């Protein structure tokens, strides 16, 4: 496959950085977006340790909750490296709380970071993909967007919204050579899952038929597939990778 320019939002996080590594291994130039100062150093160090340098990866600071910030970031990436051809919308946060205790701020932060962000980034790169006749948009949803999760009305709503977005946009751009798909991870070994209260986490793991958490690499592999030429006829799909936690036809 030709070398493409890939942008991964939240690319310095647990699943994000595994996706970046896998896309670099696939031969692409990968830009990892981040927002918290310092997190990019850890990312670049881990990439260097894996033998990947500035010839195959870079970082880009930007706030996914801001349409303007994402416009500036997309323009900067186009100028420095080339237009984004593969976009992975991976930035996400949790603010878990039962609904009856949830504050408007917890609702707003999660919807803006996990769902509105997908509009904010994709809107700036989709025209170029369509004009060039090739593109890949891969949205990271969640098992909890499909089945709902106690304590996550905000997160489940945002992740379910991503699935609707994926299916609608897929229909609009497939004839331009652009595919739009989702990947729905289950519970994966990341800081996000590590933050769940220990007793609650143990109850969740007990419900997973695989009997363990997933690894970020297991999620990254499916993203690499969806980004590949071989997945040209896959669009509007949602790949579930959850160790059997939730099965549906
Ligand atoms: N179903 C039904 N009832 C439940 C329940 C469930 N799944 N979980 C808890 N309850 C009950 C409890 O038994 C308890 O009942 P009593 O009052 O009768 O004792 C009541 O609901 C309150 O439960 P908690 O003690 O847990 O309430 P809390 O306010 O202390 O904590 C919470 C709420 C922070 C949301 C906590 O329940 C929690 O962390 N839940 C897990 C949320 C979760 O799965 N987050 C995923 C994060 S990782 C991620 O999001 C990545 C991804 O994509 C998968």
PDB file of C-alpha atoms and ligand atoms in Angstrom:
ATOM      1  CA  UNK A   1       0.000   0.000   0.000  1.00  0.00           C
ATOM      2  CA  UNK A   2       1.231   3.565  -0.770  1.00  0.00           C
ATOM      3  CA  UNK A   3       2.398   5.673   2.125  1.00  0.00           C
ATOM      4  CA  UNK A   4      -0.540   7.802   3.284  1.00  0.00           C
ATOM      5  CA  UNK A   5      -0.867  10.626   5.787  1.00  0.00           C
ATOM      6  CA  UNK A   6      -2.845   9.457   8.815  1.00  0.00           C
ATOM      7  CA  UNK A   7      -4.180  11.567  11.669  1.00  0.00           C
ATOM      8  CA  UNK A   8      -5.160   9.903  14.943  1.00  0.00           C
ATOM      9  CA  UNK A   9      -6.981  12.154  17.426  1.00  0.00           C
ATOM     10  CA  UNK A  10      -6.131  11.254  21.003  1.00  0.00           C
ATOM     11  CA  UNK A  11      -3.171   9.526  19.361  1.00  0.00           C
ATOM     12  CA  UNK A  12      -0.965   9.685  22.436  1.00  0.00           C
ATOM     13  CA  UNK A  13      -3.412   7.722  24.632  1.00  0.00           C
ATOM     14  CA  UNK A  14      -3.605   4.000  25.364  1.00  0.00           C
ATOM     15  CA  UNK A  15      -5.560   2.818  22.314  1.00  0.00           C
ATOM     16  CA  UNK A  16      -4.506   5.835  20.221  1.00  0.00           C
ATOM     17  CA  UNK A  17      -0.783   5.189  20.494  1.00  0.00           C
ATOM     18  CA  UNK A  18      -1.236   1.493  19.637  1.00  0.00           C
ATOM     19  CA  UNK A  19      -3.163   2.582  16.524  1.00  0.00           C
ATOM     20  CA  UNK A  20      -0.392   5.042  15.590  1.00  0.00           C
ATOM     21  CA  UNK A  21       2.266   2.311  15.920  1.00  0.00           C
ATOM     22  CA  UNK A  22       0.269  -0.133  13.805  1.00  0.00           C
ATOM     23  CA  UNK A  23      -0.357   2.441  11.063  1.00  0.00           C
ATOM     24  CA  UNK A  24       3.355   3.304  10.982  1.00  0.00           C
ATOM     25  CA  UNK A  25       4.116  -0.431  10.655  1.00  0.00           C
ATOM     26  CA  UNK A  26       1.663  -0.455   7.749  1.00  0.00           C
ATOM     27  CA  UNK A  27       3.914   2.114   6.046  1.00  0.00           C
ATOM     28  CA  UNK A  28       2.067   5.356   6.723  1.00  0.00           C
ATOM     29  CA  UNK A  29       3.173   8.727   8.071  1.00  0.00           C
ATOM     30  CA  UNK A  30       1.189   9.145  11.271  1.00  0.00           C
ATOM     31  CA  UNK A  31       0.346  12.347  13.117  1.00  0.00           C
ATOM     32  CA  UNK A  32      -0.756  11.839  16.726  1.00  0.00           C
ATOM     33  CA  UNK A  33      -3.001  14.597  18.059  1.00  0.00           C
ATOM     34  CA  UNK A  34      -2.828  15.502  21.741  1.00  0.00           C
ATOM     35  CA  UNK A  35      -4.110  18.215  24.086  1.00  0.00           C
ATOM     36  CA  UNK A  36      -2.352  17.769  27.454  1.00  0.00           C
ATOM     37  CA  UNK A  37       1.201  19.203  27.385  1.00  0.00           C
ATOM     38  CA  UNK A  38       3.791  16.528  28.170  1.00  0.00           C
ATOM     39  CA  UNK A  39       1.809  13.583  26.855  1.00  0.00           C
ATOM     40  CA  UNK A  40       3.415  14.025  23.449  1.00  0.00           C
ATOM     41  CA  UNK A  41       6.901  13.425  24.916  1.00  0.00           C
ATOM     42  CA  UNK A  42       5.865  10.030  26.278  1.00  0.00           C
ATOM     43  CA  UNK A  43       4.397   9.165  22.866  1.00  0.00           C
ATOM     44  CA  UNK A  44       7.513  10.225  20.934  1.00  0.00           C
ATOM     45  CA  UNK A  45       9.775   8.358  23.391  1.00  0.00           C
ATOM     46  CA  UNK A  46       7.759   5.164  23.018  1.00  0.00           C
ATOM     47  CA  UNK A  47       7.794   5.492  19.228  1.00  0.00           C
ATOM     48  CA  UNK A  48      11.573   6.062  19.283  1.00  0.00           C
ATOM     49  CA  UNK A  49      11.965   2.967  21.472  1.00  0.00           C
ATOM     50  CA  UNK A  50      10.071   1.024  18.799  1.00  0.00           C
ATOM     51  CA  UNK A  51      12.484   2.386  16.159  1.00  0.00           C
ATOM     52  CA  UNK A  52      10.142   5.023  14.679  1.00  0.00           C
ATOM     53  CA  UNK A  53      11.499   8.539  14.165  1.00  0.00           C
ATOM     54  CA  UNK A  54      10.419  11.849  12.599  1.00  0.00           C
ATOM     55  CA  UNK A  55      10.444  10.265   9.142  1.00  0.00           C
ATOM     56  CA  UNK A  56       7.306   8.310  10.008  1.00  0.00           C
ATOM     57  CA  UNK A  57       5.540  10.118  12.854  1.00  0.00           C
ATOM     58  CA  UNK A  58       4.845  13.554  14.297  1.00  0.00           C
ATOM     59  CA  UNK A  59       2.583  15.104  16.906  1.00  0.00           C
ATOM     60  CA  UNK A  60       0.009  17.892  16.580  1.00  0.00           C
ATOM     61  CA  UNK A  61      -1.480  19.807  19.491  1.00  0.00           C
ATOM     62  CA  UNK A  62      -5.137  20.740  19.196  1.00  0.00           C
ATOM     63  CA  UNK A  63      -8.441  20.759  21.039  1.00  0.00           C
ATOM     64  CA  UNK A  64     -10.914  18.367  19.414  1.00  0.00           C
ATOM     65  CA  UNK A  65     -13.819  20.198  21.082  1.00  0.00           C
ATOM     66  CA  UNK A  66     -13.029  23.290  19.010  1.00  0.00           C
ATOM     67  CA  UNK A  67     -13.974  23.412  15.326  1.00  0.00           C
ATOM     68  CA  UNK A  68     -11.532  26.285  14.764  1.00  0.00           C
ATOM     69  CA  UNK A  69      -8.655  24.528  16.524  1.00  0.00           C
ATOM     70  CA  UNK A  70      -9.188  21.427  14.367  1.00  0.00           C
ATOM     71  CA  UNK A  71      -9.307  23.577  11.213  1.00  0.00           C
ATOM     72  CA  UNK A  72      -5.967  25.145  12.117  1.00  0.00           C
ATOM     73  CA  UNK A  73      -4.488  21.739  12.965  1.00  0.00           C
ATOM     74  CA  UNK A  74      -5.638  20.153   9.689  1.00  0.00           C
ATOM     75  CA  UNK A  75      -4.154  23.087   7.747  1.00  0.00           C
ATOM     76  CA  UNK A  76      -0.850  22.790   9.648  1.00  0.00           C
ATOM     77  CA  UNK A  77      -0.636  19.053   8.957  1.00  0.00           C
ATOM     78  CA  UNK A  78      -1.416  19.613   5.247  1.00  0.00           C
ATOM     79  CA  UNK A  79       1.333  22.245   5.017  1.00  0.00           C
ATOM     80  CA  UNK A  80       3.985  20.294   6.954  1.00  0.00           C
ATOM     81  CA  UNK A  81       3.277  16.723   5.825  1.00  0.00           C
ATOM     82  CA  UNK A  82       0.433  16.622   3.284  1.00  0.00           C
ATOM     83  CA  UNK A  83      -3.366  16.339   3.430  1.00  0.00           C
ATOM     84  CA  UNK A  84      -4.924  13.817   5.792  1.00  0.00           C
ATOM     85  CA  UNK A  85      -5.915  10.649   3.898  1.00  0.00           C
ATOM     86  CA  UNK A  86      -6.650   8.385   6.856  1.00  0.00           C
ATOM     87  CA  UNK A  87      -8.484   9.850   9.853  1.00  0.00           C
ATOM     88  CA  UNK A  88      -8.942   7.918  13.075  1.00  0.00           C
ATOM     89  CA  UNK A  89     -11.289   9.689  15.504  1.00  0.00           C
ATOM     90  CA  UNK A  90     -10.065   8.201  18.772  1.00  0.00           C
ATOM     91  CA  UNK A  91     -10.109  11.097  21.281  1.00  0.00           C
ATOM     92  CA  UNK A  92     -12.374  10.283  24.192  1.00  0.00           C
ATOM     93  CA  UNK A  93     -12.908  10.781  27.907  1.00  0.00           C
ATOM     94  CA  UNK A  94     -15.183   9.439  30.637  1.00  0.00           C
ATOM     95  CA  UNK A  95     -16.992  11.297  33.405  1.00  0.00           C
ATOM     96  CA  UNK A  96     -18.873   8.352  34.886  1.00  0.00           C
ATOM     97  CA  UNK A  97     -21.773   8.981  37.221  1.00  0.00           C
ATOM     98  CA  UNK A  98     -25.262   7.620  37.696  1.00  0.00           C
ATOM     99  CA  UNK A  99     -27.658   9.840  35.776  1.00  0.00           C
ATOM    100  CA  UNK A 100     -29.365  11.144  38.887  1.00  0.00           C
ATOM    101  CA  UNK A 101     -26.044  12.569  40.122  1.00  0.00           C
ATOM    102  CA  UNK A 102     -24.708  13.689  36.719  1.00  0.00           C
ATOM    103  CA  UNK A 103     -23.949  17.393  36.335  1.00  0.00           C
ATOM    104  CA  UNK A 104     -24.536  19.377  33.123  1.00  0.00           C
ATOM    105  CA  UNK A 105     -20.743  19.799  32.955  1.00  0.00           C
ATOM    106  CA  UNK A 106     -20.142  16.005  33.006  1.00  0.00           C
ATOM    107  CA  UNK A 107     -22.713  15.608  30.226  1.00  0.00           C
ATOM    108  CA  UNK A 108     -21.348  18.472  28.098  1.00  0.00           C
ATOM    109  CA  UNK A 109     -17.665  17.524  28.418  1.00  0.00           C
ATOM    110  CA  UNK A 110     -18.254  13.937  27.307  1.00  0.00           C
ATOM    111  CA  UNK A 111     -20.591  14.818  24.420  1.00  0.00           C
ATOM    112  CA  UNK A 112     -18.240  17.524  23.130  1.00  0.00           C
ATOM    113  CA  UNK A 113     -15.037  15.498  23.479  1.00  0.00           C
ATOM    114  CA  UNK A 114     -16.371  12.150  22.257  1.00  0.00           C
ATOM    115  CA  UNK A 115     -19.031  13.097  19.696  1.00  0.00           C
ATOM    116  CA  UNK A 116     -18.896  16.738  18.577  1.00  0.00           C
ATOM    117  CA  UNK A 117     -15.163  16.205  18.096  1.00  0.00           C
ATOM    118  CA  UNK A 118     -15.918  13.737  15.308  1.00  0.00           C
ATOM    119  CA  UNK A 119     -17.707  16.505  13.395  1.00  0.00           C
ATOM    120  CA  UNK A 120     -15.024  19.069  14.265  1.00  0.00           C
ATOM    121  CA  UNK A 121     -12.195  16.995  12.775  1.00  0.00           C
ATOM    122  CA  UNK A 122     -13.886  15.090   9.955  1.00  0.00           C
ATOM    123  CA  UNK A 123     -15.500  18.221   8.507  1.00  0.00           C
ATOM    124  CA  UNK A 124     -12.057  19.686   7.783  1.00  0.00           C
ATOM    125  CA  UNK A 125     -10.623  16.670   5.928  1.00  0.00           C
ATOM    126  CA  UNK A 126     -13.595  15.089   4.141  1.00  0.00           C
ATOM    127  CA  UNK A 127     -13.662  17.453   1.119  1.00  0.00           C
ATOM    128  CA  UNK A 128     -10.010  16.737   0.329  1.00  0.00           C
ATOM    129  CA  UNK A 129     -10.574  12.971   0.593  1.00  0.00           C
ATOM    130  CA  UNK A 130     -13.549  13.184  -1.792  1.00  0.00           C
ATOM    131  CA  UNK A 131     -11.703  15.413  -4.252  1.00  0.00           C
ATOM    132  CA  UNK A 132      -8.714  13.040  -4.359  1.00  0.00           C
ATOM    133  CA  UNK A 133     -11.045  10.021  -4.680  1.00  0.00           C
ATOM    134  CA  UNK A 134      -9.621   8.094  -1.710  1.00  0.00           C
ATOM    135  CA  UNK A 135     -10.041   8.281   2.034  1.00  0.00           C
ATOM    136  CA  UNK A 136     -10.579   6.356   5.228  1.00  0.00           C
ATOM    137  CA  UNK A 137     -12.477   7.609   8.283  1.00  0.00           C
ATOM    138  CA  UNK A 138     -12.397   5.246  11.258  1.00  0.00           C
ATOM    139  CA  UNK A 139     -14.348   6.226  14.362  1.00  0.00           C
ATOM    140  CA  UNK A 140     -13.638   4.629  17.716  1.00  0.00           C
ATOM    141  CA  UNK A 141     -16.984   3.933  19.384  1.00  0.00           C
ATOM    142  CA  UNK A 142     -17.463   1.474  22.270  1.00  0.00           C
ATOM    143  CA  UNK A 143     -19.324  -1.631  23.344  1.00  0.00           C
ATOM    144  CA  UNK A 144     -21.076   0.734  25.746  1.00  0.00           C
ATOM    145  CA  UNK A 145     -22.434   2.787  22.856  1.00  0.00           C
ATOM    146  CA  UNK A 146     -24.098  -0.361  21.537  1.00  0.00           C
ATOM    147  CA  UNK A 147     -25.462  -1.912  24.740  1.00  0.00           C
ATOM    148  CA  UNK A 148     -25.509   1.049  27.190  1.00  0.00           C
ATOM    149  CA  UNK A 149     -23.671   0.975  30.518  1.00  0.00           C
ATOM    150  CA  UNK A 150     -24.812   1.719  34.061  1.00  0.00           C
ATOM    151  CA  UNK A 151     -23.131   5.003  35.087  1.00  0.00           C
ATOM    152  CA  UNK A 152     -22.444   6.150  31.539  1.00  0.00           C
ATOM    153  CA  UNK A 153     -25.512   7.869  30.069  1.00  0.00           C
ATOM    154  CA  UNK A 154     -23.205  10.591  28.700  1.00  0.00           C
ATOM    155  CA  UNK A 155     -20.565   8.230  27.280  1.00  0.00           C
ATOM    156  CA  UNK A 156     -23.083   5.697  25.931  1.00  0.00           C
ATOM    157  CA  UNK A 157     -25.019   8.489  24.193  1.00  0.00           C
ATOM    158  CA  UNK A 158     -21.870   9.914  22.613  1.00  0.00           C
ATOM    159  CA  UNK A 159     -20.588   6.523  21.453  1.00  0.00           C
ATOM    160  CA  UNK A 160     -24.009   5.553  20.058  1.00  0.00           C
ATOM    161  CA  UNK A 161     -24.051   8.913  18.265  1.00  0.00           C
ATOM    162  CA  UNK A 162     -20.756   8.011  16.608  1.00  0.00           C
ATOM    163  CA  UNK A 163     -22.383   4.876  15.155  1.00  0.00           C
ATOM    164  CA  UNK A 164     -25.217   6.913  13.610  1.00  0.00           C
ATOM    165  CA  UNK A 165     -22.736   9.433  12.229  1.00  0.00           C
ATOM    166  CA  UNK A 166     -20.675   6.601  10.730  1.00  0.00           C
ATOM    167  CA  UNK A 167     -23.611   5.025   8.888  1.00  0.00           C
ATOM    168  CA  UNK A 168     -24.923   8.351   7.553  1.00  0.00           C
ATOM    169  CA  UNK A 169     -21.589   9.708   6.319  1.00  0.00           C
ATOM    170  CA  UNK A 170     -20.673   6.308   4.831  1.00  0.00           C
ATOM    171  CA  UNK A 171     -23.617   6.627   2.439  1.00  0.00           C
ATOM    172  CA  UNK A 172     -22.645  10.152   1.419  1.00  0.00           C
ATOM    173  CA  UNK A 173     -19.012   9.524   0.454  1.00  0.00           C
ATOM    174  CA  UNK A 174     -18.569   5.900  -0.661  1.00  0.00           C
ATOM    175  CA  UNK A 175     -18.955   6.863  -4.330  1.00  0.00           C
ATOM    176  CA  UNK A 176     -15.996   9.206  -3.901  1.00  0.00           C
ATOM    177  CA  UNK A 177     -13.761   6.341  -2.772  1.00  0.00           C
ATOM    178  CA  UNK A 178     -14.030   7.218   0.926  1.00  0.00           C
ATOM    179  CA  UNK A 179     -15.063   4.606   3.483  1.00  0.00           C
ATOM    180  CA  UNK A 180     -16.391   5.444   6.951  1.00  0.00           C
ATOM    181  CA  UNK A 181     -16.406   2.746   9.618  1.00  0.00           C
ATOM    182  CA  UNK A 182     -16.489   2.311  13.371  1.00  0.00           C
ATOM    183  CA  UNK A 183     -14.586   0.073  15.746  1.00  0.00           C
ATOM    184  CA  UNK A 184     -16.238  -0.673  19.088  1.00  0.00           C
ATOM    185  CA  UNK A 185     -13.746  -1.819  21.689  1.00  0.00           C
ATOM    186  CA  UNK A 186     -14.845  -3.572  24.828  1.00  0.00           C
ATOM    187  CA  UNK A 187     -12.904  -3.113  28.078  1.00  0.00           C
ATOM    188  CA  UNK A 188      -9.240  -2.631  27.148  1.00  0.00           C
ATOM    189  CA  UNK A 189      -6.096  -2.332  29.291  1.00  0.00           C
ATOM    190  CA  UNK A 190      -5.822   1.460  29.377  1.00  0.00           C
ATOM    191  CA  UNK A 191      -5.683   4.187  32.019  1.00  0.00           C
ATOM    192  CA  UNK A 192      -9.401   4.802  31.363  1.00  0.00           C
ATOM    193  CA  UNK A 193     -10.325   1.288  32.438  1.00  0.00           C
ATOM    194  CA  UNK A 194      -7.719   1.262  35.228  1.00  0.00           C
ATOM    195  CA  UNK A 195      -9.599   4.233  36.733  1.00  0.00           C
ATOM    196  CA  UNK A 196     -12.780   2.179  37.326  1.00  0.00           C
ATOM    197  CA  UNK A 197     -13.315   1.351  41.006  1.00  0.00           C
ATOM    198  CA  UNK A 198     -11.640  -2.013  41.664  1.00  0.00           C
ATOM    199  CA  UNK A 199     -14.773  -3.851  42.870  1.00  0.00           C
ATOM    200  CA  UNK A 200     -16.797  -2.592  39.884  1.00  0.00           C
ATOM    201  CA  UNK A 201     -13.998  -3.531  37.469  1.00  0.00           C
ATOM    202  CA  UNK A 202     -13.836  -7.060  38.844  1.00  0.00           C
ATOM    203  CA  UNK A 203     -17.582  -7.454  38.321  1.00  0.00           C
ATOM    204  CA  UNK A 204     -17.222  -6.280  34.723  1.00  0.00           C
ATOM    205  CA  UNK A 205     -14.307  -8.609  33.926  1.00  0.00           C
ATOM    206  CA  UNK A 206     -16.309 -11.497  35.386  1.00  0.00           C
ATOM    207  CA  UNK A 207     -18.948 -10.855  32.681  1.00  0.00           C
ATOM    208  CA  UNK A 208     -16.464 -11.016  29.773  1.00  0.00           C
ATOM    209  CA  UNK A 209     -16.536 -14.492  28.178  1.00  0.00           C
ATOM    210  CA  UNK A 210     -12.833 -14.146  27.258  1.00  0.00           C
ATOM    211  CA  UNK A 211     -12.122 -13.719  30.983  1.00  0.00           C
ATOM    212  CA  UNK A 212      -9.714 -10.823  30.478  1.00  0.00           C
ATOM    213  CA  UNK A 213      -9.421  -7.239  29.299  1.00  0.00           C
ATOM    214  CA  UNK A 214      -8.486  -6.589  25.683  1.00  0.00           C
ATOM    215  CA  UNK A 215      -5.120  -5.173  24.662  1.00  0.00           C
ATOM    216  CA  UNK A 216      -4.716  -1.900  22.737  1.00  0.00           C
ATOM    217  CA  UNK A 217      -2.905  -3.864  19.986  1.00  0.00           C
ATOM    218  CA  UNK A 218      -6.015  -5.990  19.426  1.00  0.00           C
ATOM    219  CA  UNK A 219      -7.978  -2.813  18.674  1.00  0.00           C
ATOM    220  CA  UNK A 220      -5.206  -1.323  16.527  1.00  0.00           C
ATOM    221  CA  UNK A 221      -5.166  -4.384  14.282  1.00  0.00           C
ATOM    222  CA  UNK A 222      -8.781  -3.837  13.210  1.00  0.00           C
ATOM    223  CA  UNK A 223      -8.122  -0.159  12.503  1.00  0.00           C
ATOM    224  CA  UNK A 224      -5.195  -1.128  10.271  1.00  0.00           C
ATOM    225  CA  UNK A 225      -7.477  -3.479   8.370  1.00  0.00           C
ATOM    226  CA  UNK A 226     -10.148  -0.798   7.840  1.00  0.00           C
ATOM    227  CA  UNK A 227      -7.441   1.626   6.658  1.00  0.00           C
ATOM    228  CA  UNK A 228      -6.124  -0.831   4.087  1.00  0.00           C
ATOM    229  CA  UNK A 229      -6.896  -1.089   0.369  1.00  0.00           C
ATOM    230  CA  UNK A 230      -8.403  -4.508   1.035  1.00  0.00           C
ATOM    231  CA  UNK A 231     -11.223  -2.922   3.041  1.00  0.00           C
ATOM    232  CA  UNK A 232     -12.433  -0.752   0.122  1.00  0.00           C
ATOM    233  CA  UNK A 233     -15.869  -2.443   0.107  1.00  0.00           C
ATOM    234  CA  UNK A 234     -16.347  -2.222   3.872  1.00  0.00           C
ATOM    235  CA  UNK A 235     -18.264   0.914   4.794  1.00  0.00           C
ATOM    236  CA  UNK A 236     -20.789   1.896   7.450  1.00  0.00           C
ATOM    237  CA  UNK A 237     -19.655  -1.144   9.430  1.00  0.00           C
ATOM    238  CA  UNK A 238     -18.973  -1.478  13.123  1.00  0.00           C
ATOM    239  CA  UNK A 239     -16.297  -3.973  14.158  1.00  0.00           C
ATOM    240  CA  UNK A 240     -16.909  -5.218  17.691  1.00  0.00           C
ATOM    241  CA  UNK A 241     -13.815  -6.271  19.595  1.00  0.00           C
ATOM    242  CA  UNK A 242     -14.967  -7.047  23.098  1.00  0.00           C
ATOM    243  CA  UNK A 243     -13.994 -10.592  24.102  1.00  0.00           C
ATOM    244  CA  UNK A 244     -17.630 -11.663  23.714  1.00  0.00           C
ATOM    245  CA  UNK A 245     -19.004  -9.160  26.258  1.00  0.00           C
ATOM    246  CA  UNK A 246     -21.772  -8.195  23.856  1.00  0.00           C
ATOM    247  CA  UNK A 247     -22.779 -10.176  20.767  1.00  0.00           C
ATOM    248  CA  UNK A 248     -25.291  -9.079  18.195  1.00  0.00           C
ATOM    249  CA  UNK A 249     -25.988  -9.932  14.578  1.00  0.00           C
TER     250      UNK A 249
HETATM  251  N1  LIG B   1     -26.619  -2.667  37.122  1.00  0.00           N
HETATM  252  C1  LIG B   1     -27.559  -2.474  38.068  1.00  0.00           C
HETATM  253  N2  LIG B   1     -27.295  -1.913  39.268  1.00  0.00           N
HETATM  254  C2  LIG B   1     -26.045  -1.549  39.494  1.00  0.00           C
HETATM  255  C3  LIG B   1     -25.007  -1.719  38.537  1.00  0.00           C
HETATM  256  C4  LIG B   1     -25.343  -2.312  37.310  1.00  0.00           C
HETATM  257  N3  LIG B   1     -24.424  -2.514  36.360  1.00  0.00           N
HETATM  258  N4  LIG B   1     -23.871  -1.231  39.059  1.00  0.00           N
HETATM  259  C5  LIG B   1     -24.168  -0.775  40.288  1.00  0.00           C
HETATM  260  N5  LIG B   1     -25.479  -0.958  40.549  1.00  0.00           N
HETATM  261  C6  LIG B   1     -26.186  -0.610  41.781  1.00  0.00           C
HETATM  262  C7  LIG B   1     -25.325  -0.902  43.009  1.00  0.00           C
HETATM  263  O1  LIG B   1     -25.472  -2.222  43.409  1.00  0.00           O
HETATM  264  C8  LIG B   1     -25.838   0.093  43.998  1.00  0.00           C
HETATM  265  O2  LIG B   1     -27.040  -0.408  44.530  1.00  0.00           O
HETATM  266  P1  LIG B   1     -27.470  -0.106  46.036  1.00  0.00           P
HETATM  267  O3  LIG B   1     -27.597   1.405  46.131  1.00  0.00           O
HETATM  268  O4  LIG B   1     -28.761  -0.832  46.193  1.00  0.00           O
HETATM  269  O5  LIG B   1     -26.358  -0.642  46.892  1.00  0.00           O
HETATM  270  C9  LIG B   1     -26.202   1.318  43.149  1.00  0.00           C
HETATM  271  O6  LIG B   1     -26.427   0.796  41.822  1.00  0.00           O
HETATM  272  C10 LIG B   1     -25.116   2.357  43.135  1.00  0.00           C
HETATM  273  O7  LIG B   1     -23.924   1.762  42.533  1.00  0.00           O
HETATM  274  P2  LIG B   1     -22.472   2.299  42.854  1.00  0.00           P
HETATM  275  O8  LIG B   1     -22.118   2.033  44.289  1.00  0.00           O
HETATM  276  O9  LIG B   1     -21.521   1.770  41.869  1.00  0.00           O
HETATM  277  O10 LIG B   1     -22.689   3.878  42.661  1.00  0.00           O
HETATM  278  P3  LIG B   1     -21.609   4.966  42.760  1.00  0.00           P
HETATM  279  O11 LIG B   1     -22.337   6.276  42.654  1.00  0.00           O
HETATM  280  O12 LIG B   1     -20.665   4.754  43.875  1.00  0.00           O
HETATM  281  O13 LIG B   1     -20.733   4.750  41.399  1.00  0.00           O
HETATM  282  C11 LIG B   1     -20.275   4.671  39.080  1.00  0.00           C
HETATM  283  C12 LIG B   1     -21.307   4.968  40.139  1.00  0.00           C
HETATM  284  C13 LIG B   1     -19.040   5.603  39.246  1.00  0.00           C
HETATM  285  C14 LIG B   1     -20.924   4.945  37.744  1.00  0.00           C
HETATM  286  C15 LIG B   1     -19.815   3.203  39.203  1.00  0.00           C
HETATM  287  O14 LIG B   1     -20.961   2.375  39.206  1.00  0.00           O
HETATM  288  C16 LIG B   1     -18.937   2.779  38.049  1.00  0.00           C
HETATM  289  O15 LIG B   1     -17.762   3.111  37.952  1.00  0.00           O
HETATM  290  N6  LIG B   1     -19.493   1.977  37.113  1.00  0.00           N
HETATM  291  C17 LIG B   1     -18.754   1.459  35.948  1.00  0.00           C
HETATM  292  C18 LIG B   1     -18.893   2.402  34.805  1.00  0.00           C
HETATM  293  C19 LIG B   1     -18.121   1.851  33.625  1.00  0.00           C
HETATM  294  O16 LIG B   1     -18.263   0.707  33.208  1.00  0.00           O
HETATM  295  N7  LIG B   1     -17.285   2.696  33.024  1.00  0.00           N
HETATM  296  C20 LIG B   1     -16.490   2.285  31.905  1.00  0.00           C
HETATM  297  C21 LIG B   1     -15.230   3.118  31.853  1.00  0.00           C
HETATM  298  S1  LIG B   1     -14.087   2.515  30.642  1.00  0.00           S
HETATM  299  C22 LIG B   1     -14.800   2.928  29.204  1.00  0.00           C
HETATM  300  O17 LIG B   1     -15.766   3.621  29.121  1.00  0.00           O
HETATM  301  C23 LIG B   1     -14.143   2.378  27.968  1.00  0.00           C
HETATM  302  C24 LIG B   1     -15.105   1.646  27.133  1.00  0.00           C
HETATM  303  O18 LIG B   1     -15.468   2.121  26.071  1.00  0.00           O
HETATM  304  C25 LIG B   1     -15.558   0.314  27.550  1.00  0.00           C
END
